[in-house]
Coordinates of C-alpha atoms and ligand atoms in Angstrom, one line a residue:
M24 CA 23.9 13.9 13.3
T25 CA 27.2 12.0 13.0
S26 CA 25.5 8.9 14.5
I27 CA 23.0 8.9 11.7
K28 CA 25.6 9.1 9.0
K29 CA 27.5 6.3 10.7
Q30 CA 24.5 4.0 10.3
L31 CA 24.4 4.6 6.5
P32 CA 24.7 3.5 3.7
L33 CA 21.2 4.2 2.9
E34 CA 21.1 2.0 -0.2
E35 CA 21.0 -1.0 2.1
I36 CA 17.8 0.3 3.7
T37 CA 14.2 -0.2 2.4
D38 CA 13.1 2.9 0.7
F39 CA 9.6 4.3 0.0
D40 CA 8.2 7.4 -1.7
A41 CA 6.3 8.1 1.4
V42 CA 6.1 6.8 5.0
V43 CA 3.1 7.6 7.1
I44 CA 2.8 7.3 10.9
G45 CA -0.5 5.8 12.2
A46 CA -3.4 3.8 10.7
G47 CA -6.2 6.0 11.9
F48 CA -8.5 8.1 9.7
S49 CA -5.5 10.0 8.5
G50 CA -3.1 7.2 7.7
L51 CA -5.7 5.1 6.0
Y52 CA -6.9 7.8 3.6
M53 CA -3.3 9.0 2.9
L54 CA -2.2 5.5 2.0
H55 CA -5.2 5.1 -0.3
R56 CA -4.7 8.4 -2.1
L57 CA -0.9 8.0 -2.6
R58 CA -1.2 4.4 -3.7
E59 CA -3.9 5.2 -6.2
D60 CA -1.5 7.9 -7.5
G61 CA 1.3 5.3 -8.0
F62 CA 3.5 6.2 -5.1
T63 CA 5.2 3.6 -2.9
V64 CA 3.8 4.1 0.6
R65 CA 4.1 2.3 3.9
V66 CA 2.0 3.1 7.0
Y67 CA 3.5 2.1 10.3
E68 CA 1.1 1.5 13.2
K69 CA 1.9 0.7 16.8
G70 CA -1.3 -1.3 17.4
D71 CA -2.2 -4.6 15.8
G72 CA -5.1 -3.2 14.0
V73 CA -6.4 0.0 12.2
G74 CA -8.3 2.7 14.0
G75 CA -5.8 5.1 15.7
A76 CA -7.3 6.7 18.7
W77 CA -10.4 4.6 18.2
Y78 CA -8.3 1.4 18.4
W79 CA -7.0 2.4 21.8
S80 CA -9.9 4.3 23.5
R81 CA -12.1 1.3 24.4
Y82 CA -13.2 2.6 27.8
P83 CA -16.8 2.0 28.9
G84 CA -19.1 4.5 27.2
A85 CA -16.6 5.6 24.5
R86 CA -18.5 7.3 21.7
C87 CA -17.9 10.1 19.3
D88 CA -19.5 13.6 19.8
S89 CA -19.9 14.2 16.0
E90 CA -23.0 12.8 14.4
S91 CA -22.4 9.5 12.8
I92 CA -23.5 10.4 9.2
Y93 CA -20.9 13.1 9.2
Y94 CA -18.2 11.2 11.1
N95 CA -16.9 9.3 8.2
Y96 CA -15.0 9.8 4.9
T97 CA -16.8 11.7 2.3
F98 CA -14.4 11.2 -0.6
S99 CA -16.1 8.0 -1.8
E100 CA -19.8 7.8 -2.7
E101 CA -19.5 4.0 -2.8
L102 CA -18.0 3.8 0.8
Y103 CA -20.6 6.3 2.1
K104 CA -23.5 4.3 0.6
E105 CA -22.3 0.9 1.6
W106 CA -21.8 1.7 5.3
T107 CA -24.9 2.1 7.6
W108 CA -24.5 3.8 10.9
T109 CA -26.9 2.6 13.6
S110 CA -27.2 5.5 16.0
R111 CA -27.0 9.3 16.1
Y112 CA -23.6 9.3 17.9
P113 CA -21.3 6.3 16.9
E114 CA -19.9 4.2 19.7
Q115 CA -16.3 3.2 19.7
P116 CA -16.8 -0.4 18.5
E117 CA -18.9 0.8 15.6
I118 CA -16.3 3.4 14.6
L119 CA -13.6 0.6 14.7
R120 CA -15.8 -1.6 12.6
Y121 CA -16.2 1.2 10.1
L122 CA -12.5 1.8 9.8
N123 CA -11.9 -2.0 9.4
F124 CA -14.6 -2.0 6.7
V125 CA -12.8 0.8 4.9
A126 CA -9.4 -1.0 5.2
E127 CA -10.9 -4.1 3.9
K128 CA -12.8 -2.4 1.0
L129 CA -9.7 -0.5 -0.2
D130 CA -7.4 -3.4 0.5
L131 CA -5.2 -1.2 2.7
R132 CA -3.7 -3.7 5.2
R133 CA -1.1 -5.1 2.7
D134 CA 0.7 -1.7 3.0
I135 CA 0.4 -1.2 6.7
Q136 CA 3.0 -2.7 9.0
F137 CA 1.3 -3.3 12.4
N138 CA 2.9 -3.7 15.8
T139 CA 5.6 -1.3 14.7
E140 CA 6.3 1.8 16.6
I141 CA 8.1 4.7 15.0
T142 CA 10.4 6.4 17.5
G143 CA 11.9 9.1 15.3
A144 CA 12.6 10.5 11.9
H145 CA 15.6 12.4 10.7
Y146 CA 16.0 14.4 7.5
I147 CA 19.3 13.6 5.8
E148 CA 20.1 16.6 3.6
E149 CA 22.8 15.1 1.5
Y150 CA 20.4 12.3 0.3
N151 CA 17.3 14.5 0.5
K152 CA 15.6 11.6 2.4
W153 CA 13.9 10.9 5.6
R154 CA 15.2 8.1 7.7
I155 CA 12.6 6.7 9.9
F156 CA 13.5 4.7 13.1
F157 CA 11.6 2.0 14.8
K158 CA 11.6 0.9 18.4
D159 CA 13.6 -2.3 17.6
G160 CA 16.4 -0.2 16.2
S161 CA 15.7 -0.8 12.5
S162 CA 15.0 1.9 10.0
V163 CA 13.7 2.6 6.5
T164 CA 14.0 5.7 4.3
A165 CA 11.4 7.7 2.4
K166 CA 11.3 10.8 0.2
Y167 CA 8.3 12.1 2.1
F168 CA 7.6 11.8 5.7
I169 CA 3.9 12.3 6.8
T170 CA 2.6 12.4 10.3
G171 CA -0.9 11.0 10.9
M172 CA -1.0 10.7 14.6
G173 CA -3.6 13.5 15.0
C174 CA -3.9 15.9 17.9
I175 CA -4.2 13.2 20.6
S176 CA -2.3 9.9 20.6
V177 CA -1.8 6.9 22.7
N178 CA 1.9 7.9 22.7
A179 CA 1.0 11.1 24.5
T180 CA -1.6 10.1 27.2
N181 CA -1.4 12.3 30.2
I182 CA -0.9 10.4 33.4
P183 CA -0.3 13.0 36.1
N184 CA 2.7 12.4 38.2
F185 CA 0.9 11.6 41.5
K186 CA 3.1 10.5 44.3
G187 CA 2.9 6.9 45.2
I188 CA 1.1 5.4 42.1
E189 CA 3.6 2.5 42.2
N190 CA 2.4 1.5 45.6
F191 CA -1.3 1.3 44.6
E192 CA -2.5 -2.3 45.2
G193 CA -5.5 -2.0 42.9
K194 CA -5.4 -1.8 39.1
W195 CA -5.3 1.5 37.2
Y196 CA -6.0 2.3 33.6
H197 CA -6.0 5.3 31.3
T198 CA -9.1 5.8 29.1
G199 CA -6.9 6.3 26.1
S200 CA -5.3 2.9 26.3
W201 CA -8.0 0.6 27.7
P202 CA -7.4 -3.2 27.9
H203 CA -8.9 -4.9 24.8
E204 CA -10.4 -7.7 27.0
G205 CA -12.3 -5.1 29.0
V206 CA -12.3 -4.5 32.7
D207 CA -14.7 -6.1 35.1
L208 CA -16.1 -3.4 37.4
Q209 CA -18.8 -5.4 39.0
G210 CA -18.7 -5.1 42.7
K211 CA -15.6 -2.9 42.6
R212 CA -14.8 0.4 44.3
V213 CA -13.8 2.6 41.4
G214 CA -12.3 6.0 41.1
V215 CA -12.4 8.2 38.0
I216 CA -10.0 11.2 37.8
G217 CA -11.1 13.7 35.2
N218 CA -14.3 14.9 33.6
G219 CA -13.4 16.0 30.0
S220 CA -15.1 14.2 27.1
S221 CA -13.7 10.8 28.3
G222 CA -14.6 11.2 31.9
V223 CA -18.1 12.6 31.2
Q224 CA -18.8 9.6 28.9
T225 CA -17.4 6.9 31.2
I226 CA -18.7 8.1 34.6
P227 CA -22.4 7.3 34.0
V228 CA -21.6 3.9 32.5
V229 CA -19.1 3.0 35.3
A230 CA -21.6 4.1 37.9
E231 CA -24.1 1.5 36.7
E232 CA -21.6 -1.3 37.0
A233 CA -19.4 -0.5 40.0
E234 CA -20.4 -1.0 43.6
Q235 CA -19.1 2.5 44.5
L236 CA -17.8 5.3 42.3
Y237 CA -15.7 8.3 43.4
V238 CA -15.5 11.0 40.8
F239 CA -12.4 13.2 41.5
Q240 CA -13.2 16.5 39.9
R241 CA -10.8 19.4 39.5
T242 CA -12.7 21.7 37.2
P243 CA -16.5 21.4 37.0
Q244 CA -17.7 20.7 33.5
Y245 CA -20.4 22.1 31.2
T246 CA -22.1 19.4 29.3
T247 CA -25.2 19.2 27.3
P248 CA -27.4 16.2 26.5
A249 CA -26.4 14.1 23.5
R250 CA -29.9 12.7 23.0
N251 CA -28.4 9.7 21.3
H252 CA -30.9 7.4 19.7
P253 CA -31.0 4.6 17.1
Y254 CA -31.2 6.0 13.5
D255 CA -34.5 5.6 11.7
P256 CA -33.8 3.6 8.5
Q257 CA -35.7 6.2 6.5
Y258 CA -33.4 9.0 7.8
I259 CA -30.3 6.9 6.8
K260 CA -31.8 6.2 3.4
Q261 CA -32.3 9.9 2.8
A262 CA -28.8 10.8 4.1
K263 CA -27.4 8.4 1.5
E264 CA -29.5 9.8 -1.3
N265 CA -28.2 13.3 -0.3
Y266 CA -24.6 12.2 -0.5
H267 CA -23.4 14.9 -2.9
K268 CA -25.2 17.7 -1.1
M269 CA -23.9 16.5 2.3
K270 CA -20.3 16.3 1.0
K271 CA -20.4 19.8 -0.4
M272 CA -22.0 21.1 2.8
V273 CA -19.7 19.6 5.3
R274 CA -16.6 20.5 3.3
E275 CA -17.6 24.1 2.9
S276 CA -18.9 24.4 6.5
M277 CA -17.2 26.1 9.5
A278 CA -16.7 22.9 11.5
G279 CA -17.2 19.9 9.2
V280 CA -20.8 19.5 10.1
P281 CA -23.9 21.2 8.6
L282 CA -24.6 23.3 11.7
Q283 CA -26.4 26.6 11.2
F284 CA -24.6 29.2 13.2
G285 CA -26.9 31.8 14.8
E286 CA -26.6 35.3 13.2
G287 CA -27.8 37.3 16.2
S288 CA -26.1 38.2 19.4
A289 CA -27.2 36.5 22.6
L290 CA -27.3 40.0 24.1
E291 CA -30.0 41.2 21.6
D292 CA -32.6 38.8 22.9
T293 CA -34.6 39.2 26.1
P294 CA -33.8 36.7 28.9
E295 CA -37.1 34.7 28.0
E296 CA -36.2 34.6 24.3
R297 CA -32.7 33.5 25.1
R298 CA -34.0 30.8 27.4
N299 CA -36.2 29.5 24.7
V300 CA -33.3 29.4 22.2
Y301 CA -31.1 27.5 24.7
E302 CA -34.0 25.2 25.7
T303 CA -34.7 24.3 22.1
A304 CA -31.0 23.4 21.5
W305 CA -30.9 21.5 24.8
Q306 CA -33.9 19.4 23.8
K307 CA -32.4 18.8 20.3
G308 CA -29.2 17.5 21.8
G309 CA -25.6 18.1 21.0
V310 CA -23.4 21.2 21.6
I311 CA -25.2 24.5 21.9
S312 CA -22.3 27.0 21.5
Y313 CA -23.4 27.8 17.9
V314 CA -26.9 29.2 18.6
Y315 CA -25.7 32.8 18.8
R316 CA -22.9 34.3 16.9
D317 CA -21.0 35.7 19.9
L318 CA -21.1 32.9 22.5
L319 CA -17.5 32.2 21.9
S320 CA -16.3 35.7 21.5
S321 CA -18.1 37.8 24.1
E322 CA -17.7 37.2 27.8
E323 CA -21.1 38.7 28.5
A324 CA -22.8 36.6 25.9
N325 CA -21.0 33.5 27.0
E326 CA -22.1 34.1 30.6
T327 CA -25.8 33.8 29.4
V328 CA -25.3 30.2 28.2
N329 CA -23.3 29.4 31.3
D330 CA -26.2 30.5 33.4
F331 CA -28.5 28.4 31.4
I332 CA -26.4 25.2 31.9
R333 CA -25.9 26.0 35.6
S334 CA -29.7 26.3 36.0
K335 CA -30.0 22.8 34.4
I336 CA -27.5 21.4 36.9
R337 CA -29.5 22.9 39.7
E338 CA -32.7 21.4 38.4
T339 CA -31.2 18.0 37.7
V340 CA -29.0 17.3 40.8
K341 CA -31.1 16.7 43.9
N342 CA -28.5 17.4 46.6
P343 CA -27.9 21.2 46.4
K344 CA -24.4 20.9 47.8
V345 CA -23.4 18.4 45.2
A346 CA -25.1 20.6 42.5
Q347 CA -23.0 23.6 43.8
K348 CA -19.8 21.6 43.5
L349 CA -20.7 20.7 39.9
M350 CA -21.2 24.3 38.8
P351 CA -18.6 25.3 36.1
T352 CA -17.3 28.9 35.8
Y353 CA -15.1 28.8 32.8
Y354 CA -16.2 30.0 29.3
Y355 CA -18.5 27.3 27.9
G356 CA -17.3 25.9 24.6
T357 CA -13.7 27.1 25.0
K358 CA -12.6 23.6 26.1
R359 CA -13.9 20.9 23.7
A360 CA -17.7 21.2 24.3
V361 CA -18.8 18.0 25.9
I362 CA -22.0 16.1 25.4
D363 CA -23.4 13.4 27.6
T364 CA -25.9 10.8 28.4
N365 CA -27.0 11.1 32.1
Y366 CA -23.9 12.9 33.4
Y367 CA -25.4 15.2 35.9
E368 CA -28.1 12.7 36.7
T369 CA -25.4 10.2 37.8
F370 CA -24.7 12.3 40.8
N371 CA -28.1 11.5 42.2
R372 CA -27.1 7.8 42.6
D373 CA -26.4 6.5 46.0
N374 CA -23.3 4.7 44.9
V375 CA -21.6 7.9 43.4
T376 CA -19.6 10.4 45.4
L377 CA -18.3 13.6 44.0
V378 CA -14.8 14.6 45.4
D379 CA -13.7 18.1 44.8
V380 CA -9.9 17.9 44.2
K381 CA -9.6 21.6 43.4
N382 CA -10.0 22.6 47.0
A383 CA -8.4 19.5 48.4
P384 CA -6.0 18.2 45.7
I385 CA -4.9 14.6 45.4
E386 CA -1.8 14.3 47.5
E387 CA -1.0 10.7 47.0
I388 CA -2.1 7.5 45.5
A389 CA -1.6 5.2 48.5
A390 CA -1.6 1.4 48.6
K391 CA -5.4 1.3 49.2
G392 CA -6.6 4.3 47.2
V393 CA -6.5 8.1 46.8
R394 CA -5.5 10.4 49.6
T395 CA -6.5 14.1 49.3
A396 CA -5.0 17.2 51.0
D397 CA -7.9 17.3 53.5
G398 CA -6.7 14.0 55.0
E399 CA -9.5 11.9 53.4
E400 CA -8.6 8.5 51.9
Y401 CA -10.8 6.9 49.3
E402 CA -10.3 3.1 49.2
L403 CA -10.3 1.8 45.6
D404 CA -10.0 -1.4 43.7
I405 CA -9.7 0.3 40.4
L406 CA -8.5 3.8 39.4
I407 CA -9.4 5.2 36.0
F408 CA -7.3 8.1 34.6
A409 CA -9.6 10.1 32.3
T410 CA -6.9 12.7 32.4
G411 CA -6.5 13.3 28.7
Y412 CA -3.5 13.9 26.6
D413 CA -0.5 16.0 26.0
G414 CA -2.3 17.2 22.9
M415 CA -1.5 19.1 19.7
T416 CA 2.3 19.2 19.8
G417 CA 2.6 16.3 22.3
P418 CA 2.4 13.4 19.7
L419 CA 5.0 15.1 17.5
F420 CA 7.3 15.9 20.5
K421 CA 7.3 12.3 21.7
L422 CA 9.2 11.5 18.5
D423 CA 12.9 12.2 17.9
L424 CA 11.9 14.3 14.9
R425 CA 14.8 16.2 13.4
G426 CA 15.0 18.4 10.3
K427 CA 17.9 20.1 8.7
D428 CA 21.2 20.2 10.7
G429 CA 19.7 17.7 13.1
V430 CA 17.4 20.3 14.7
L431 CA 14.8 18.8 16.9
L432 CA 11.3 19.9 16.2
K433 CA 10.6 20.3 20.0
D434 CA 13.6 22.7 20.1
K435 CA 12.6 24.6 17.0
W436 CA 9.2 25.2 18.5
D437 CA 10.7 25.9 22.0
D438 CA 8.8 23.1 23.7
G439 CA 5.5 24.4 22.2
A440 CA 5.9 28.1 23.1
Q441 CA 6.9 29.1 19.6
V442 CA 5.0 26.8 17.2
R443 CA 5.6 27.9 13.6
T444 CA 3.8 26.2 10.7
H445 CA 2.7 27.0 7.2
H446 CA -1.0 26.5 7.5
G447 CA -0.4 23.6 9.9
L448 CA 0.8 21.5 7.0
A449 CA 4.6 22.0 7.2
T450 CA 7.3 23.7 9.0
A451 CA 10.5 25.4 7.8
G452 CA 13.7 23.3 8.3
F453 CA 11.8 20.1 7.8
P454 CA 11.7 19.6 4.0
N455 CA 9.4 17.0 2.5
M456 CA 7.6 16.5 5.8
F457 CA 3.9 17.0 6.1
M458 CA 1.6 17.0 9.1
I459 CA -2.0 15.8 8.7
T460 CA -4.1 18.1 11.0
G461 CA -0.9 19.6 12.4
P462 CA -0.8 22.4 14.9
Q463 CA -2.3 25.7 13.6
S464 CA -4.7 24.0 11.2
P465 CA -8.4 23.8 12.1
S466 CA -8.2 20.2 13.3
V467 CA -10.1 19.7 16.5
A468 CA -12.1 22.9 16.0
G469 CA -14.7 20.6 14.3
N470 CA -15.4 17.2 12.9
M471 CA -12.0 15.6 12.4
P472 CA -12.5 13.3 9.4
I473 CA -13.4 16.3 7.2
A474 CA -10.2 18.2 8.4
I475 CA -8.2 15.0 7.7
E476 CA -9.7 14.7 4.1
Q477 CA -8.7 18.4 3.4
H478 CA -5.1 17.7 4.4
V479 CA -4.8 14.3 2.8
E480 CA -6.1 15.6 -0.5
W481 CA -3.9 18.7 -0.4
I482 CA -0.8 16.6 0.4
S483 CA -1.4 14.0 -2.3
D484 CA -2.1 16.8 -4.9
C485 CA 1.2 18.4 -3.8
L486 CA 3.2 15.2 -4.2
N487 CA 1.7 14.8 -7.7
Y488 CA 2.6 18.3 -8.5
L489 CA 6.2 17.8 -7.4
R490 CA 6.5 14.6 -9.4
E491 CA 5.0 16.2 -12.5
H492 CA 7.4 19.2 -12.3
D493 CA 10.4 17.1 -11.3
I494 CA 10.8 19.0 -8.1
K495 CA 12.9 17.2 -5.5
T496 CA 12.2 19.3 -2.4
I497 CA 9.5 21.4 -0.9
E498 CA 10.1 23.4 2.3
A499 CA 8.0 26.0 4.1
N500 CA 9.5 29.5 4.1
V501 CA 10.2 31.1 7.4
D502 CA 8.3 34.3 6.6
A503 CA 5.3 32.3 5.4
E504 CA 5.1 30.4 8.7
E505 CA 5.7 33.5 10.7
N506 CA 2.7 35.2 8.9
W507 CA 0.5 32.2 9.3
S508 CA 1.3 31.8 13.0
Q509 CA 0.5 35.5 13.6
H510 CA -2.7 35.2 11.7
C511 CA -3.7 32.1 13.6
K512 CA -3.1 33.9 16.9
A513 CA -4.9 37.0 15.7
V514 CA -8.0 35.0 14.9
S515 CA -8.0 33.1 18.2
D516 CA -7.3 36.3 20.2
E517 CA -10.7 37.5 18.9
T518 CA -12.3 34.7 20.8
L519 CA -12.5 33.4 24.3
Y520 CA -10.6 30.2 23.5
S521 CA -7.2 31.7 24.2
K522 CA -8.5 33.1 27.5
S523 CA -9.3 29.6 28.7
E524 CA -7.1 26.8 30.1
S525 CA -7.4 23.4 28.4
W526 CA -5.5 20.8 26.5
Y527 CA -6.0 23.1 23.5
T528 CA -3.5 25.5 25.1
G529 CA -1.3 22.9 26.7
S530 CA -2.1 24.2 30.2
N531 CA -3.2 20.7 31.3
I532 CA 0.4 19.5 31.2
E533 CA 2.7 20.5 34.0
G534 CA 5.5 22.7 32.8
K535 CA 4.2 22.9 29.2
P536 CA 4.2 26.5 27.8
S537 CA 0.7 27.8 27.1
S538 CA 0.0 28.5 23.5
F539 CA -3.1 28.1 21.4
N540 CA -2.5 26.3 18.1
I541 CA -5.8 25.7 16.4
Y542 CA -6.9 27.8 13.4
L543 CA -10.4 29.1 14.2
G544 CA -11.2 30.6 10.8
G545 CA -13.4 27.7 9.8
Y546 CA -12.9 24.5 7.8
G547 CA -14.4 25.8 4.5
P548 CA -12.5 29.1 4.4
Y549 CA -9.3 27.4 5.4
N550 CA -9.7 24.8 2.6
Q551 CA -10.1 27.7 0.2
M552 CA -6.9 29.2 1.5
I553 CA -4.8 26.1 1.1
T554 CA -6.2 25.4 -2.3
D555 CA -5.4 28.9 -3.5
M556 CA -1.9 28.6 -2.1
A557 CA -1.4 25.4 -4.1
S558 CA -2.8 27.0 -7.3
K559 CA -0.3 29.8 -6.9
G560 CA 2.6 27.2 -7.3
Y561 CA 2.7 26.5 -3.5
E562 CA 3.0 30.0 -2.3
G563 CA 5.1 30.4 0.8
F564 CA 7.1 27.2 0.0
T565 CA 10.5 26.9 -1.6
L566 CA 10.5 24.3 -4.3
R567 CA 13.9 23.0 -5.6
Ligands
N01_12 O1 -9.2 14.8 28.3 P1 -9.4 16.3 28.8 P2 -10.3 13.8 27.6 N1 -5.8 16.2 38.9 O2 -8.1 16.9 28.8 C1 -8.5 16.3 34.6 C2 -11.2 13.9 22.4 N2 -12.2 12.9 22.8 O3 -9.6 12.5 27.4 O4 -10.0 20.5 33.6 C3 -7.1 16.1 38.7 O5 -10.5 17.0 28.1 C4 -8.9 17.6 33.9 O6 -9.1 18.6 34.8 P3 -8.9 20.1 34.5 C5 -11.8 15.2 22.5 O7 -11.2 16.0 21.5 C6 -13.4 12.9 22.2 O8 -11.5 13.8 28.4 O9 -7.6 20.2 33.8 N3 -7.7 16.2 37.5 C7 -10.0 17.2 33.0 O10 -11.2 17.1 33.8 C8 -11.4 15.7 23.9 O11 -11.4 17.0 24.1 C9 -14.4 12.1 22.6 O12 -8.9 20.8 35.8 C10 -6.9 16.2 36.4 C11 -9.6 15.8 32.6 O13 -8.7 15.3 33.6 C12 -10.0 15.1 24.0 O14 -10.1 13.8 23.4 C13 -14.2 11.2 23.6 C14 -5.5 16.2 36.5 C15 -9.0 15.7 31.3 O15 -9.9 16.1 30.3 C16 -9.5 14.9 25.4 O16 -10.6 14.5 26.2 C17 -13.0 11.3 24.3 C18 -5.0 16.2 37.8 N4 -3.7 16.2 38.0 C19 -12.0 12.1 23.9 N5 -5.0 16.2 35.3 C20 -15.6 12.2 21.8 O17 -15.7 12.3 20.7 C21 -6.0 16.3 34.4 N6 -7.2 16.2 35.1 C22 -16.8 12.2 22.7

């Protein structure tokens, strides 16, 4: 802390009411709300454009798994009606165009500083200010510090520490920071490591372009058909007319989309009835974990949907040995449920080879390609890491983020083993700091823009309240965050999520403690809770 004080005086530093990290869905709306309310705000963005994860994730096939007409802001009828989505699932360039449209329409760019990376933020108690540091060593101060990096961030891509990567003579890329000029895969021998949402999307597209594709699979993946298609203009017209109904529905829903969750148990139906239910959902496209109420809470029920998807793999993949290698065994839906266009079909192509790196792990990235433990070497020109992110806490921990007494957030949360938040919005010891879709909020348990809107609106209402009541500091109480963390855990312990390994639990990152930090009680009920908390004078916070 002494070093921070030495760099004062603060009065020589630019000061804002609020500083926000990141110009994605979160940062853009936060800026708009606070600016409308008369606060001085600055958003700092590492990239040279808006879009957040959608600015960086330009890999072939990148597309969202939420339906377009719900994957947008709902706060403005005008914005909703002016923008027209072209297909059921929006592809990355279209989402980027949408966010640029919003930035333009709301004149946001004048308060965003691009090409500027925040490296840390320190709370300075004697001034009751946050000092925010940039990569070039400069800094600004703000009364409020708001994180808008989301649960996955380009700052926290996961590139496994394979031996020898520096010797690889080909080119390698991570899906989450893809070159803007694109990558020519024509005639190339390409390897893809990973088959989460990114891998499953990119593999079929890469297979069509590359001469040869090797898919390095550690854990086989359940995926269901997206059944993407261009939107019928009549459908879009109707969606726009239904704006108010849609807004209410998604905001009160469990997952930010108007999905009707099944009321019955999978175990109450006969095998034939179940198969019909699953088949109908499979033909409709999208995730199918919602069709019965207990698919994500009962191992036995979950196994019925797993069996169904495995039967689809068997039917689709012609080579029975390859089909066998593709058979997943984990609990469907407990990692982010993946949807695809031709994923399993791709393994019928002559130019695609599935490599099982669970049984024979990658030992080394050699000069010419990937070497596995069984002595095989796969010669490659291009290696694609679809290996995901150090998610949830990762983007926060990459920052030198210090609260009272110079305590590092990473230390307070014991590297992620002891995450403590008040409803995922704030944490004790870090006054006047807010996290948009922070750990222990519903965040990735649904359609993110809706979760983001809930938090942005709550935070801006809160700052207005503080200003109106001449309150200088808001800080989460230790007992409130303890209660919330326990509640969050109790809810997830009722489900199969906490029994699975995924980036949700942190188990994808070597050495990271496993801990599940998503609130699974549903977007609508959660919003009601944080609204009630605010109406009780910000219950569980100390206001000074
Ligand atoms: O990352 P992931 P992602 N050796 O962590 C494998 C959002 N998103 O970028 O399962 C070999 O899901 C790993 O294997 P395993 C969305 O929220 C959304 O795909 O750990 N393999 C796994 O197969 C999503 O959930 C969209 O055994 C290794 C893969 O890499 C989140 O981003 C699109 C390995 C990582 O999968 C992350 O998805 C894209 C190793 N050492 C992303 N390390 C849409 O909206 C990791 N793997 C559609």
